């Protein structure tokens, strides 16, 4: 069984993935693979964004600066995605092949837009906008400008637009972790009953 866990920034994907990991699921963290892709594909990124201020004092790639650039310009975000997504998808498929038959979770905000073969069901984690903003500002210590740009960049993220033949389950993450766990168990029971 392969589950995709997706949703917008600070919606609670990591919390759902941790709950599943605690239940014995293998979690593939696409954000970590994306960070890996930035290192592996750094040369291509540098060439593509040469005119932008994306470098640290030592001349290396500064992920925060890169984030500010790409979340301010959809074309630049698309460029970065074209460079990094193939690497991420390849690594996901590699893990899926190595662990075929196991219970696997793919934790990926952009999973709806990056077609990964073999996903049996999607769990779309959602939270109120004010809750997501609070998490980004307080927990993640992001600036208001960055949070607004990131939320704006993800405004069209809707899994039903990209996944036609996969069941999509929506889970709300506006309350406590116990409430989230309860909702998740209801969804897992529905998936198991199919």
Tab-separated table of C-alpha atoms in Angstrom:
chain	number	residue	atom	x	y	z
A	1	UNK	CA	0.000	0.000	0.000
A	2	UNK	CA	1.378	3.381	-1.000
A	3	UNK	CA	-0.226	6.522	0.412
A	4	UNK	CA	0.512	10.028	-0.722
A	5	UNK	CA	0.274	12.716	1.954
A	6	UNK	CA	0.025	16.164	0.450
A	7	UNK	CA	-1.333	19.619	1.155
A	8	UNK	CA	-0.360	23.238	1.312
A	9	UNK	CA	2.460	24.718	3.397
A	10	UNK	CA	2.049	24.303	7.170
A	11	UNK	CA	-1.138	22.301	6.775
A	12	UNK	CA	0.113	19.329	8.783
A	13	UNK	CA	1.626	16.868	6.298
A	14	UNK	CA	4.551	16.162	8.613
A	15	UNK	CA	2.242	15.536	11.577
A	16	UNK	CA	0.206	13.017	9.567
A	17	UNK	CA	3.396	11.383	8.288
A	18	UNK	CA	4.789	11.095	11.839
A	19	UNK	CA	1.564	9.440	12.995
A	20	UNK	CA	1.841	6.951	10.137
A	21	UNK	CA	5.545	6.351	10.871
A	22	UNK	CA	4.635	5.641	14.497
A	23	UNK	CA	2.249	2.996	13.138
A	24	UNK	CA	5.053	1.311	11.172
A	25	UNK	CA	4.743	2.985	7.773
A	26	UNK	CA	7.936	3.815	5.864
A	27	UNK	CA	7.928	7.562	5.137
A	28	UNK	CA	9.551	9.064	2.051
A	29	UNK	CA	10.075	12.775	2.738
A	30	UNK	CA	10.016	14.600	-0.596
A	31	UNK	CA	11.151	17.848	1.077
A	32	UNK	CA	14.380	16.142	2.132
A	33	UNK	CA	14.769	14.713	-1.361
A	34	UNK	CA	14.177	18.225	-2.704
A	35	UNK	CA	16.975	19.554	-0.502
A	36	UNK	CA	19.179	16.749	-1.794
A	37	UNK	CA	18.220	17.739	-5.342
A	38	UNK	CA	19.356	21.311	-4.656
A	39	UNK	CA	22.806	19.972	-3.793
A	40	UNK	CA	23.004	17.469	-6.643
A	41	UNK	CA	21.601	19.923	-9.207
A	42	UNK	CA	23.332	23.026	-7.793
A	43	UNK	CA	25.286	23.695	-10.987
A	44	UNK	CA	22.118	23.675	-13.125
A	45	UNK	CA	20.350	25.903	-10.596
A	46	UNK	CA	23.242	28.362	-10.532
A	47	UNK	CA	23.198	28.586	-14.329
A	48	UNK	CA	19.405	29.004	-14.441
A	49	UNK	CA	19.354	31.686	-11.719
A	50	UNK	CA	22.681	33.386	-12.421
A	51	UNK	CA	21.108	36.839	-12.535
A	52	UNK	CA	19.358	36.436	-9.162
A	53	UNK	CA	20.758	36.998	-5.682
A	54	UNK	CA	20.694	33.383	-4.492
A	55	UNK	CA	24.207	32.997	-3.117
A	56	UNK	CA	25.607	33.047	0.397
A	57	UNK	CA	28.783	34.914	1.394
A	58	UNK	CA	30.945	31.925	0.446
A	59	UNK	CA	29.430	31.788	-3.056
A	60	UNK	CA	27.287	28.721	-2.377
A	61	UNK	CA	23.581	28.357	-2.948
A	62	UNK	CA	21.507	30.044	-0.215
A	63	UNK	CA	18.213	28.122	0.014
A	64	UNK	CA	16.375	30.955	1.783
A	65	UNK	CA	17.355	33.458	-0.909
A	66	UNK	CA	16.410	30.961	-3.608
A	67	UNK	CA	13.038	30.484	-1.888
A	68	UNK	CA	12.389	34.229	-1.864
A	69	UNK	CA	13.176	34.406	-5.586
A	70	UNK	CA	11.083	31.438	-6.726
A	71	UNK	CA	8.053	32.121	-4.540
A	72	UNK	CA	7.927	35.646	-5.968
A	73	UNK	CA	7.887	34.574	-9.612
A	74	UNK	CA	5.897	31.621	-10.987
A	75	UNK	CA	8.173	31.233	-14.029
A	76	UNK	CA	11.204	30.932	-11.773
A	77	UNK	CA	9.387	28.443	-9.548
A	78	UNK	CA	8.531	26.410	-12.653
A	79	UNK	CA	12.193	26.543	-13.718
A	80	UNK	CA	13.366	25.261	-10.341
A	81	UNK	CA	10.717	22.522	-10.387
A	82	UNK	CA	11.818	21.419	-13.870
A	83	UNK	CA	15.360	21.030	-12.541
A	84	UNK	CA	14.609	19.375	-9.197
A	85	UNK	CA	11.416	17.342	-9.675
A	86	UNK	CA	12.861	14.654	-11.991
A	87	UNK	CA	15.509	13.883	-9.363
A	88	UNK	CA	12.904	13.704	-6.578
A	89	UNK	CA	10.570	11.467	-8.608
A	90	UNK	CA	13.460	9.155	-9.544
A	91	UNK	CA	14.454	8.781	-5.878
A	92	UNK	CA	10.835	8.131	-4.839
A	93	UNK	CA	10.496	5.402	-7.475
A	94	UNK	CA	13.801	3.921	-6.315
A	95	UNK	CA	12.556	3.649	-2.705
A	96	UNK	CA	9.200	2.259	-3.865
A	97	UNK	CA	11.007	-0.448	-5.870
A	98	UNK	CA	13.322	-1.312	-2.961
A	99	UNK	CA	10.388	-1.628	-0.539
A	100	UNK	CA	7.704	-3.084	-2.818
A	101	UNK	CA	4.824	-4.590	-0.872
A	102	UNK	CA	5.476	-2.548	2.274
A	103	UNK	CA	3.276	0.192	3.725
A	104	UNK	CA	4.813	3.376	2.352
A	105	UNK	CA	3.928	7.050	2.736
A	106	UNK	CA	5.110	9.707	0.313
A	107	UNK	CA	5.075	13.045	2.163
A	108	UNK	CA	5.127	15.677	-0.577
A	109	UNK	CA	3.418	19.056	-0.791
A	110	UNK	CA	3.542	18.989	-4.573
A	111	UNK	CA	2.670	15.321	-5.016
A	112	UNK	CA	-0.535	16.234	-6.869
A	113	UNK	CA	1.528	18.000	-9.534
A	114	UNK	CA	4.343	15.438	-9.735
A	115	UNK	CA	2.853	12.238	-11.067
A	116	UNK	CA	4.360	9.370	-9.106
A	117	UNK	CA	3.300	5.939	-10.310
A	118	UNK	CA	1.998	3.398	-7.821
A	119	UNK	CA	0.151	5.640	-5.357
A	120	UNK	CA	-2.952	3.830	-4.087
A	121	UNK	CA	-4.620	6.752	-2.275
A	122	UNK	CA	-3.982	10.390	-1.404
A	123	UNK	CA	-4.507	12.011	1.970
A	124	UNK	CA	-4.846	15.748	1.482
A	125	UNK	CA	-4.107	17.568	4.742
A	126	UNK	CA	-5.803	20.920	5.089
A	127	UNK	CA	-5.902	23.610	7.746
A	128	UNK	CA	-7.443	27.044	7.991
A	129	UNK	CA	-5.399	29.807	6.394
A	130	UNK	CA	-4.936	31.639	9.703
A	131	UNK	CA	-3.683	28.411	11.317
A	132	UNK	CA	-1.205	27.797	8.488
A	133	UNK	CA	0.067	31.374	8.657
A	134	UNK	CA	0.514	31.155	12.428
A	135	UNK	CA	2.510	27.926	12.078
A	136	UNK	CA	4.742	29.452	9.410
A	137	UNK	CA	5.338	32.669	11.346
A	138	UNK	CA	5.751	31.251	14.862
A	139	UNK	CA	6.940	27.673	14.486
A	140	UNK	CA	8.997	28.076	11.308
A	141	UNK	CA	10.101	31.664	12.049
A	142	UNK	CA	9.337	32.840	8.511
A	143	UNK	CA	8.760	36.453	7.562
A	144	UNK	CA	5.237	37.588	6.746
A	145	UNK	CA	6.304	38.415	3.188
A	146	UNK	CA	7.736	34.937	2.650
A	147	UNK	CA	4.624	33.284	4.095
A	148	UNK	CA	2.303	35.288	1.859
A	149	UNK	CA	4.402	34.541	-1.252
A	150	UNK	CA	4.508	30.809	-0.482
A	151	UNK	CA	0.769	30.624	0.223
A	152	UNK	CA	0.045	32.551	-2.970
A	153	UNK	CA	2.305	30.214	-4.982
A	154	UNK	CA	0.335	27.202	-3.701
A	155	UNK	CA	-3.136	28.683	-4.091
A	156	UNK	CA	-4.032	26.410	-7.030
A	157	UNK	CA	-2.791	23.189	-5.412
A	158	UNK	CA	-5.782	20.871	-5.657
A	159	UNK	CA	-5.174	17.141	-6.006
A	160	UNK	CA	-8.422	16.415	-7.842
A	161	UNK	CA	-7.113	18.443	-10.792
A	162	UNK	CA	-4.121	16.129	-11.224
A	163	UNK	CA	-5.175	12.702	-9.910
A	164	UNK	CA	-8.284	11.360	-11.626
A	165	UNK	CA	-8.034	7.631	-10.830
A	166	UNK	CA	-6.850	7.717	-7.223
A	167	UNK	CA	-9.098	8.038	-4.183
A	168	UNK	CA	-8.493	11.313	-2.346
A	169	UNK	CA	-9.238	11.617	1.368
A	170	UNK	CA	-9.350	15.017	3.045
A	171	UNK	CA	-8.242	15.487	6.627
A	172	UNK	CA	-8.551	18.682	8.668
A	173	UNK	CA	-5.708	19.725	10.940
A	174	UNK	CA	-7.153	22.621	12.905
A	175	UNK	CA	-7.407	21.058	16.356
A	176	UNK	CA	-5.209	18.846	18.541
A	177	UNK	CA	-2.848	16.053	17.526
A	178	UNK	CA	-5.285	13.595	19.143
A	179	UNK	CA	-8.074	14.893	16.872
A	180	UNK	CA	-5.786	14.569	13.856
A	181	UNK	CA	-4.914	10.976	14.846
A	182	UNK	CA	-8.610	10.141	15.233
A	183	UNK	CA	-9.422	11.547	11.777
A	184	UNK	CA	-6.459	9.705	10.270
A	185	UNK	CA	-7.607	6.388	11.749
A	186	UNK	CA	-11.072	6.897	10.242
A	187	UNK	CA	-9.475	7.479	6.831
A	188	UNK	CA	-7.197	4.435	7.178
A	189	UNK	CA	-10.235	2.299	8.040
A	190	UNK	CA	-12.003	3.565	4.895
A	191	UNK	CA	-8.949	2.794	2.763
A	192	UNK	CA	-8.612	-0.699	4.291
A	193	UNK	CA	-12.298	-1.361	3.566
A	194	UNK	CA	-11.919	-0.735	-0.168
